[in-house]
mmCIF file of C-alpha atoms in Angstrom:
data_model
loop_
_atom_site.group_PDB
_atom_site.id
_atom_site.type_symbol
_atom_site.label_atom_id
_atom_site.label_comp_id
_atom_site.label_asym_id
_atom_site.label_seq_id
_atom_site.Cartn_x
_atom_site.Cartn_y
_atom_site.Cartn_z
ATOM 1 C CA MET A 93 -34.120 50.478 -17.413
ATOM 2 C CA HIS A 94 -32.897 53.450 -15.335
ATOM 3 C CA LYS A 95 -33.512 51.421 -12.153
ATOM 4 C CA TYR A 96 -31.340 48.544 -13.430
ATOM 5 C CA VAL A 97 -28.491 50.928 -14.285
ATOM 6 C CA LYS A 98 -28.608 52.325 -10.752
ATOM 7 C CA SER A 99 -28.523 48.825 -9.274
ATOM 8 C CA PHE A 100 -25.609 47.869 -11.498
ATOM 9 C CA MET A 101 -23.656 50.996 -10.523
ATOM 10 C CA LEU A 102 -24.287 50.266 -6.830
ATOM 11 C CA VAL A 103 -22.897 46.743 -7.196
ATOM 12 C CA VAL A 104 -19.818 48.086 -9.005
ATOM 13 C CA PHE A 105 -19.303 50.700 -6.270
ATOM 14 C CA VAL A 106 -19.506 48.141 -3.444
ATOM 15 C CA PHE A 107 -17.183 45.748 -5.283
ATOM 16 C CA THR A 108 -14.670 48.557 -5.982
ATOM 17 C CA LEU A 109 -14.818 49.724 -2.370
ATOM 18 C CA THR A 110 -14.090 46.200 -1.151
ATOM 19 C CA ILE A 111 -11.113 45.876 -3.499
ATOM 20 C CA MET A 112 -9.812 49.252 -2.322
ATOM 21 C CA GLN A 113 -10.039 48.155 1.318
ATOM 22 C CA VAL A 114 -8.125 44.935 0.632
ATOM 23 C CA THR A 115 -5.551 46.752 -1.506
ATOM 24 C CA ALA A 116 -5.109 49.389 1.182
ATOM 25 C CA ALA A 117 -4.299 46.647 3.691
ATOM 26 C CA GLU A 118 -1.820 44.873 1.433
ATOM 27 C CA PRO A 119 1.128 47.346 1.571
ATOM 28 C CA ASP A 120 1.207 47.161 5.385
ATOM 29 C CA LEU A 121 1.033 43.372 5.269
ATOM 30 C CA LYS A 122 3.769 43.250 2.639
ATOM 31 C CA GLN A 123 6.035 45.388 4.777
ATOM 32 C CA ILE A 124 5.337 43.337 7.891
ATOM 33 C CA ILE A 125 6.050 40.063 6.074
ATOM 34 C CA GLU A 126 9.241 41.477 4.574
ATOM 35 C CA LYS A 127 10.415 42.604 8.018
ATOM 36 C CA GLY A 128 9.529 39.186 9.426
ATOM 37 C CA MET A 129 11.614 37.497 6.741
ATOM 38 C CA GLN A 130 14.518 39.777 7.629
ATOM 39 C CA LYS A 131 14.181 38.830 11.299
ATOM 40 C CA ILE A 132 14.631 35.131 10.562
ATOM 41 C CA GLY A 133 17.235 35.776 7.890
ATOM 42 C CA VAL A 134 15.540 34.510 4.732
ATOM 43 C CA LYS A 135 14.854 35.929 1.292
ATOM 44 C CA LYS A 136 12.014 35.298 -1.155
ATOM 45 C CA GLY A 137 12.098 31.753 -2.506
ATOM 46 C CA ALA A 138 14.415 30.419 0.217
ATOM 47 C CA SER A 139 14.337 26.605 0.290
ATOM 48 C CA ASP A 140 14.099 26.501 4.095
ATOM 49 C CA LEU A 141 11.164 28.944 4.376
ATOM 50 C CA LEU A 142 7.669 27.731 5.282
ATOM 51 C CA VAL A 143 4.460 29.765 5.597
ATOM 52 C CA ILE A 144 1.734 28.463 7.922
ATOM 53 C CA THR A 145 -1.638 30.225 8.016
ATOM 54 C CA ASN A 146 -5.348 29.817 8.729
ATOM 55 C CA ALA A 147 -6.216 32.707 6.374
ATOM 56 C CA PRO A 148 -8.344 30.688 3.892
ATOM 57 C CA TYR A 149 -10.806 29.880 6.678
ATOM 58 C CA ILE A 150 -11.151 33.333 8.270
ATOM 59 C CA SER A 151 -13.842 35.901 7.471
ATOM 60 C CA MET A 152 -13.365 39.633 8.012
ATOM 61 C CA GLU A 153 -16.161 42.225 7.950
ATOM 62 C CA ASN A 154 -15.492 43.324 4.384
ATOM 63 C CA HIS A 155 -13.515 40.465 2.880
ATOM 64 C CA PHE A 156 -12.089 36.995 3.430
ATOM 65 C CA GLY A 157 -8.671 36.035 4.756
ATOM 66 C CA ILE A 158 -7.984 34.020 1.611
ATOM 67 C CA GLU A 159 -7.267 37.347 -0.110
ATOM 68 C CA TYR A 160 -4.052 37.604 1.926
ATOM 69 C CA VAL A 161 -2.700 34.339 0.527
ATOM 70 C CA LEU A 162 -1.818 36.023 -2.753
ATOM 71 C CA VAL A 163 0.203 38.631 -0.831
ATOM 72 C CA LEU A 164 2.015 35.864 1.030
ATOM 73 C CA GLU A 165 2.838 34.079 -2.215
ATOM 74 C CA GLN A 166 4.128 37.255 -3.849
ATOM 75 C CA VAL A 167 6.340 38.310 -0.932
ATOM 76 C CA THR A 168 7.685 34.947 0.250
ATOM 77 C CA GLY A 169 7.672 32.856 -2.919
ATOM 78 C CA CYS A 170 5.991 30.055 -0.951
ATOM 79 C CA THR A 171 3.075 28.210 -2.583
ATOM 80 C CA THR A 172 0.901 25.170 -2.019
ATOM 81 C CA GLY A 173 2.329 23.606 -5.170
ATOM 82 C CA GLY A 174 5.813 24.123 -3.772
ATOM 83 C CA GLN A 175 4.693 22.361 -0.584
ATOM 84 C CA ASN A 176 6.003 25.231 1.517
ATOM 85 C CA MET A 177 2.706 26.930 2.332
ATOM 86 C CA MET A 178 0.496 25.032 4.770
ATOM 87 C CA PHE A 179 -3.029 25.820 5.964
ATOM 88 C CA PHE A 180 -4.954 24.901 9.094
ATOM 89 C CA GLN A 181 -8.662 25.165 9.713
ATOM 90 C CA ARG A 182 -10.183 27.500 12.301
ATOM 91 C CA HIS A 183 -13.606 28.987 13.040
ATOM 92 C CA PRO A 184 -14.279 31.893 10.618
ATOM 93 C CA ALA A 185 -14.391 34.436 13.463
ATOM 94 C CA SER A 186 -10.947 33.445 14.769
ATOM 95 C CA PRO A 187 -7.959 35.813 14.558
ATOM 96 C CA ILE A 188 -5.857 35.526 11.411
ATOM 97 C CA SER A 189 -2.575 33.729 12.037
ATOM 98 C CA ILE A 190 0.460 33.838 9.739
ATOM 99 C CA THR A 191 3.767 32.180 10.602
ATOM 100 C CA LEU A 192 7.084 32.508 8.797
ATOM 101 C CA PHE A 193 9.300 29.564 9.747
ATOM 102 C CA ARG A 194 12.932 28.894 8.860
ATOM 103 C CA LYS A 195 13.732 25.194 8.929
ATOM 104 C CA THR A 196 17.526 25.371 9.274
ATOM 105 C CA THR A 197 17.426 27.442 12.468
ATOM 106 C CA GLY A 198 13.923 26.805 13.811
ATOM 107 C CA ASP A 199 13.338 30.562 14.028
ATOM 108 C CA ALA A 200 9.794 31.748 13.469
ATOM 109 C CA VAL A 201 7.796 34.963 13.415
ATOM 110 C CA VAL A 202 4.151 34.416 14.332
ATOM 111 C CA MET A 203 1.718 37.212 13.383
ATOM 112 C CA THR A 204 -1.749 37.302 14.912
ATOM 113 C CA TRP A 205 -4.545 39.829 14.499
ATOM 114 C CA SER A 206 -8.293 40.211 14.689
ATOM 115 C CA HIS A 207 -10.359 42.657 12.672
ATOM 116 C CA GLY A 208 -9.744 46.238 13.782
ATOM 117 C CA LYS A 209 -6.696 45.333 15.870
ATOM 118 C CA LYS A 210 -2.993 45.729 15.265
ATOM 119 C CA ILE A 211 -0.882 42.783 14.192
ATOM 120 C CA VAL A 212 1.018 41.248 17.093
ATOM 121 C CA GLU A 213 4.377 39.773 16.109
ATOM 122 C CA GLU A 214 6.062 37.143 18.290
ATOM 123 C CA ASN A 215 9.516 35.652 17.729
ATOM 124 C CA ILE A 216 9.665 32.000 18.769
ATOM 125 C CA ASN A 217 12.116 29.193 18.089
ATOM 126 C CA LEU A 218 10.121 26.194 16.845
ATOM 127 C CA ALA A 219 13.000 23.778 16.265
ATOM 128 C CA VAL A 220 11.996 20.141 16.713
ATOM 129 C CA SER A 221 14.378 19.836 19.678
ATOM 130 C CA GLU A 222 12.737 22.822 21.398
ATOM 131 C CA VAL A 223 9.060 21.913 20.996
ATOM 132 C CA SER A 224 9.756 18.281 21.931
ATOM 133 C CA GLU A 225 10.604 19.369 25.489
ATOM 134 C CA LYS A 226 7.874 19.812 28.110
ATOM 135 C CA LYS A 227 9.488 23.025 29.380
ATOM 136 C CA PHE A 228 8.694 24.724 26.032
ATOM 137 C CA TRP A 229 4.959 24.390 26.755
ATOM 138 C CA LYS A 230 4.919 25.747 30.321
ATOM 139 C CA ASP A 231 4.492 29.426 29.428
ATOM 140 C CA THR A 232 2.627 29.225 26.117
ATOM 141 C CA LYS A 233 -0.413 30.980 27.634
ATOM 142 C CA ASN A 234 1.667 34.145 27.736
ATOM 143 C CA PHE A 235 1.783 34.243 23.937
ATOM 144 C CA VAL A 236 -0.949 35.988 21.932
ATOM 145 C CA CYS A 237 -0.620 33.104 19.463
ATOM 146 C CA GLY A 238 -0.967 30.621 22.342
ATOM 147 C CA PRO A 239 -4.225 29.013 21.109
ATOM 148 C CA ASP A 240 -2.565 28.293 17.748
ATOM 149 C CA LEU A 241 0.951 27.514 18.973
ATOM 150 C CA PHE A 242 0.558 23.722 19.205
ATOM 151 C CA THR A 243 -0.839 23.698 15.667
ATOM 152 C CA ILE A 244 1.958 25.883 14.299
ATOM 153 C CA ALA A 245 4.724 24.009 16.141
ATOM 154 C CA THR A 246 3.597 20.544 15.050
ATOM 155 C CA ILE A 247 3.157 21.572 11.404
ATOM 156 C CA ALA A 248 6.575 23.268 11.388
ATOM 157 C CA GLY A 249 8.218 20.268 13.044
ATOM 158 C CA SER A 250 6.597 17.764 10.698
ATOM 159 C CA TRP A 251 7.725 19.824 7.694
ATOM 160 C CA THR A 252 11.242 19.887 9.132
ATOM 161 C CA VAL A 253 11.259 16.110 9.502
ATOM 162 C CA GLY A 254 10.043 15.740 5.913
ATOM 163 C CA ALA A 255 6.451 14.503 6.173
ATOM 164 C CA PRO A 256 4.659 14.003 2.807
ATOM 165 C CA TYR A 257 2.109 16.493 1.530
ATOM 166 C CA ASP A 258 -0.925 14.222 1.991
ATOM 167 C CA TYR A 259 -0.066 14.091 5.688
ATOM 168 C CA PHE A 260 -0.464 17.877 5.894
ATOM 169 C CA LYS A 261 -3.883 17.636 4.248
ATOM 170 C CA CYS A 262 -4.940 15.531 7.242
ATOM 171 C CA ALA A 263 -3.519 18.195 9.553
ATOM 172 C CA GLU A 264 -5.350 20.963 7.681
ATOM 173 C CA ILE A 265 -8.795 19.530 8.315
ATOM 174 C CA HIS A 266 -7.893 18.435 11.874
ATOM 175 C CA ASN A 267 -6.184 21.835 12.452
ATOM 176 C CA HIS A 268 -3.144 20.332 14.159
ATOM 177 C CA ILE A 269 -0.894 17.274 14.152
ATOM 178 C CA CYS A 270 -0.941 14.691 16.937
ATOM 179 C CA PRO A 271 -0.495 10.927 17.477
ATOM 180 C CA GLY A 272 -4.246 10.466 17.049
ATOM 181 C CA VAL A 273 -4.557 11.952 13.562
ATOM 182 C CA THR A 274 -1.261 10.233 12.638
ATOM 183 C CA SER A 275 -2.798 6.885 13.582
ATOM 184 C CA GLY A 276 -5.581 7.613 11.086
ATOM 185 C CA TYR A 277 -3.019 8.394 8.403
ATOM 186 C CA LEU A 278 -1.262 5.072 9.059
ATOM 187 C CA ILE A 279 -4.498 3.071 8.931
ATOM 188 C CA ALA A 280 -5.431 4.849 5.690
ATOM 189 C CA ARG A 281 -2.009 3.995 4.235
ATOM 190 C CA MET A 282 -2.563 0.352 5.204
ATOM 191 C CA ILE A 283 -5.877 0.454 3.347
ATOM 192 C CA GLN A 284 -4.379 2.105 0.257
ATOM 193 C CA ASP A 285 -1.495 -0.387 0.144
ATOM 194 C CA ASN A 286 -3.459 -3.578 0.732
ATOM 195 C CA TYR A 287 -7.118 -2.993 -0.161
ATOM 196 C CA PRO A 288 -7.317 -1.050 -3.443
ATOM 197 C CA LEU A 289 -10.807 -0.469 -4.784
ATOM 198 C CA LYS A 290 -12.131 -2.124 -7.909
ATOM 199 C CA LYS A 291 -14.291 -0.086 -10.281
ATOM 200 C CA GLU A 292 -17.577 -1.519 -9.009
ATOM 201 C CA GLU A 293 -16.687 -1.245 -5.305
ATOM 202 C CA LYS A 294 -16.900 1.434 -2.632
ATOM 203 C CA TYR A 295 -15.373 2.053 0.803
ATOM 204 C CA THR A 296 -17.323 2.679 3.965
ATOM 205 C CA VAL A 297 -15.339 3.267 7.128
ATOM 206 C CA ILE A 298 -17.005 2.538 10.455
ATOM 207 C CA SER A 299 -14.850 4.518 12.848
ATOM 208 C CA CYS A 300 -15.397 2.987 16.217
ATOM 209 C CA PRO A 301 -14.135 3.745 18.878
ATOM 210 C CA VAL A 302 -13.784 7.436 18.099
ATOM 211 C CA TRP A 303 -10.664 9.614 18.247
ATOM 212 C CA CYS A 304 -8.756 12.060 16.001
ATOM 213 C CA LYS A 305 -8.161 9.467 13.242
ATOM 214 C CA GLU A 306 -11.495 10.125 11.531
ATOM 215 C CA ASP A 307 -10.269 13.380 10.016
ATOM 216 C CA ALA A 308 -7.346 11.584 8.365
ATOM 217 C CA PHE A 309 -9.720 9.035 6.813
ATOM 218 C CA MET A 310 -11.673 11.849 5.154
ATOM 219 C CA ALA A 311 -8.534 13.454 3.744
ATOM 220 C CA MET A 312 -6.870 10.219 2.597
ATOM 221 C CA LEU A 313 -9.768 8.037 1.465
ATOM 222 C CA ASP A 314 -12.501 10.529 0.511
ATOM 223 C CA THR A 315 -14.757 8.773 3.000
ATOM 224 C CA THR A 316 -16.869 11.630 4.285
ATOM 225 C CA PRO A 317 -20.058 11.352 6.361
ATOM 226 C CA GLY A 318 -21.869 13.615 3.899
ATOM 227 C CA LYS A 319 -21.300 11.114 1.080
ATOM 228 C CA GLY A 320 -22.045 8.122 3.296
ATOM 229 C CA GLY A 321 -18.440 6.988 3.274
ATOM 230 C CA MET A 322 -17.926 7.203 7.010
ATOM 231 C CA ILE A 323 -20.018 6.127 9.949
ATOM 232 C CA VAL A 324 -18.787 7.353 13.340
ATOM 233 C CA LYS A 325 -20.054 5.403 16.338
ATOM 234 C CA LYS A 326 -19.186 6.088 19.941
ATOM 235 C CA LEU A 327 -19.205 3.062 22.246
ATOM 236 C CA THR A 328 -19.878 2.918 25.958
ATOM 237 C CA ASP A 329 -17.097 1.741 28.286
ATOM 238 C CA GLU A 330 -18.995 -1.518 28.766
ATOM 239 C CA GLN A 331 -19.222 -2.081 24.999
ATOM 240 C CA LYS A 332 -15.492 -1.396 24.606
ATOM 241 C CA GLN A 333 -14.617 -3.906 27.311
ATOM 242 C CA LYS A 334 -16.631 -6.614 25.548
ATOM 243 C CA ILE A 335 -14.745 -6.296 22.244
ATOM 244 C CA SER A 336 -12.806 -9.536 21.777
ATOM 245 C CA ILE A 337 -9.811 -8.073 19.911
ATOM 246 C CA ASP A 338 -7.023 -5.871 21.313
ATOM 247 C CA ASN A 339 -6.730 -2.167 20.485
ATOM 248 C CA PRO A 340 -9.751 -1.887 18.138
ATOM 249 C CA ALA A 341 -9.619 1.167 15.885
ATOM 250 C CA ALA A 342 -11.928 0.942 12.865
ATOM 251 C CA MET A 343 -13.662 -1.247 10.315
ATOM 252 C CA LEU A 344 -13.450 -0.981 6.562
ATOM 253 C CA LEU A 345 -16.415 -2.255 4.566
ATOM 254 C CA ILE A 346 -15.680 -2.930 0.894
ATOM 255 C CA THR A 347 -18.950 -3.498 -0.906
ATOM 256 C CA ASP A 348 -20.373 -3.850 -4.378
ATOM 257 C CA LYS A 349 -22.096 -0.562 -5.235
ATOM 258 C CA LYS A 350 -25.239 -2.307 -6.465
ATOM 259 C CA THR A 351 -25.698 -5.270 -4.130
ATOM 260 C CA GLY A 352 -24.089 -4.057 -0.877
ATOM 261 C CA ILE A 353 -22.425 -7.471 -0.577
ATOM 262 C CA GLY A 354 -18.715 -7.586 0.164
ATOM 263 C CA ARG A 355 -16.290 -7.986 3.035
ATOM 264 C CA GLY A 356 -15.244 -6.273 6.231
ATOM 265 C CA ILE A 357 -11.734 -5.693 7.590
ATOM 266 C CA VAL A 358 -11.150 -4.831 11.244
ATOM 267 C CA PHE A 359 -8.078 -2.791 12.154
ATOM 268 C CA SER A 360 -6.288 -2.412 15.469
ATOM 269 C CA PHE A 361 -3.795 0.292 16.410
ATOM 270 C CA ASP A 362 -1.148 -0.211 19.110
ATOM 271 C CA PHE A 363 -0.419 3.050 20.932
ATOM 272 C CA ASP A 364 1.905 1.236 23.355
ATOM 273 C CA LYS A 365 4.356 0.852 20.469
ATOM 274 C CA VAL A 366 4.037 4.568 19.786
ATOM 275 C CA LYS A 367 4.744 5.474 23.420
ATOM 276 C CA ALA A 368 7.850 3.272 23.343
ATOM 277 C CA LEU A 369 9.388 5.500 20.646
ATOM 278 C CA VAL A 370 10.128 8.334 23.090
ATOM 279 C CA SER A 371 11.003 8.803 26.752
ATOM 280 C CA LYS A 372 8.259 9.389 29.314
ATOM 281 C CA ASP A 373 9.509 12.936 29.856
ATOM 282 C CA SER A 374 8.987 13.964 26.227
ATOM 283 C CA ALA A 375 6.275 16.396 25.199
ATOM 284 C CA LYS A 376 3.385 15.270 22.990
ATOM 285 C CA PRO A 377 4.925 16.633 19.753
ATOM 286 C CA ALA A 378 7.990 14.402 20.270
ATOM 287 C CA MET A 379 5.791 11.321 19.987
ATOM 288 C CA THR A 380 4.282 12.614 16.763
ATOM 289 C CA PHE A 381 7.657 13.440 15.220
ATOM 290 C CA ALA A 382 8.932 9.971 16.135
ATOM 291 C CA MET A 383 5.979 8.388 14.303
ATOM 292 C CA LEU A 384 6.784 10.246 11.088
ATOM 293 C CA GLN A 385 9.708 7.999 10.191
ATOM 294 C CA TYR A 386 7.232 5.103 9.908
ATOM 295 C CA LEU A 387 4.566 6.728 7.706
ATOM 296 C CA ASP A 388 5.456 4.284 4.922
ATOM 297 C CA GLN A 389 5.479 1.359 7.370
ATOM 298 C CA PRO A 390 1.955 1.332 8.840
ATOM 299 C CA GLU A 391 2.272 -2.349 9.763
ATOM 300 C CA LYS A 392 4.548 -1.330 12.651
ATOM 301 C CA PHE A 393 1.482 -0.066 14.541
ATOM 302 C CA VAL A 394 -1.531 -1.244 12.511
ATOM 303 C CA THR A 395 -2.739 -4.831 12.360
ATOM 304 C CA VAL A 396 -5.658 -6.547 10.661
ATOM 305 C CA SER A 397 -7.400 -8.233 13.581
ATOM 306 C CA SER A 398 -10.243 -9.841 11.657
ATOM 307 C CA GLU A 399 -11.911 -10.175 8.269
ATOM 308 C CA PHE A 400 -15.498 -11.227 7.627
ATOM 309 C CA LEU A 401 -18.010 -11.584 4.823
ATOM 310 C CA LEU A 402 -20.757 -8.999 4.389
ATOM 311 C CA LYS A 403 -23.816 -10.973 3.419
ATOM 312 C CA LYS A 404 -26.959 -9.450 1.939
ATOM 313 C CA GLY A 405 -28.552 -6.997 4.373
ATOM 314 C CA MET A 406 -25.604 -6.969 6.777
ATOM 315 C CA TYR A 407 -24.226 -3.659 5.481
ATOM 316 C CA GLU A 408 -27.451 -1.836 6.357
ATOM 317 C CA LYS A 409 -27.435 -3.287 9.862
ATOM 318 C CA MET A 410 -23.825 -2.286 10.504
ATOM 319 C CA VAL A 411 -24.215 1.351 9.452
ATOM 320 C CA THR A 412 -27.594 1.899 11.132
ATOM 321 C CA ALA A 413 -27.716 4.006 14.292
ATOM 322 C CA GLY A 414 -27.909 1.975 17.505
ATOM 323 C CA SER A 415 -26.174 -1.142 16.230
ATOM 324 C CA ASN A 416 -22.825 -2.332 17.597
ATOM 325 C CA PRO A 417 -20.631 -3.240 14.599
ATOM 326 C CA TYR A 418 -18.377 -5.473 16.715
ATOM 327 C CA GLU A 419 -21.340 -7.563 17.827
ATOM 328 C CA LEU A 420 -22.538 -7.921 14.252
ATOM 329 C CA ALA A 421 -19.022 -8.985 13.175
ATOM 330 C CA GLY A 422 -18.921 -11.631 15.917
ATOM 331 C CA LEU A 423 -16.197 -9.766 17.850
ATOM 332 C CA SER A 424 -17.996 -9.090 21.122
ATOM 333 C CA ARG A 425 -17.792 -11.364 24.165
#
């Protein structure tokens, strides 16, 4: 019994010590955030204030970065429910990044630090007009936050333009916003609008060829590889050239959960139409921001190139490693 009491007391001590370490760090963080808010001229609960951070994904030696989110909420008034606190995924050993962004001016304070190091604060204007210019990106390597700057700038710009919250969930898992992940969002919207599931049916996405869009499918359609809802297949250049439809992007298989019988829909995505939205001299974020006005009009870029019946046994062939889904769908020359 005495041994168990000792063990219990040890656990309590370690837990208390951890809480003390986090609490000890909070006052400094609170002061830094408050000073950052002063720098960009906002107060707690301001309607034009956005917080962007990777904290939920970062691990420190004694605690997790998620513990700082509560501090951010308390000091800034920003929350996930208020759609003014956005997250982005990073490797757990990455530096913690916290950005305070003011929409009306574009002013931002970006705070970056690794365990055992001081917080580095950088003042940057992230207005859509600024980050849409190529000249903005010439000296980004000089910033401590440089590795995260594209992520921060595209999230801030998309929030400024008024992108919906489900769009930012795609960005969170992809860890930035770009034309590629936006194409996945648009294809997913096309699926939601035109191919709703019946109770006895399930989706399987065959993402082929492969680009950033796959992460949007997972966020929007709950089609994850771990649950068998997404099959990602990379094609050779020769296989791509033999596809008989233009701009192939993905296939959606809608099947009966018991029999595996159903239908397939083949989607194409036209990036030439995306490129036509901006001048050739624009930076990559400009193309993304231009796409945002069409998030509720996926048909501008997405087309259904083919539909086919999934007969008995065909589903298994299409999802199996080594098979070419376009050949099996009769869409290969």
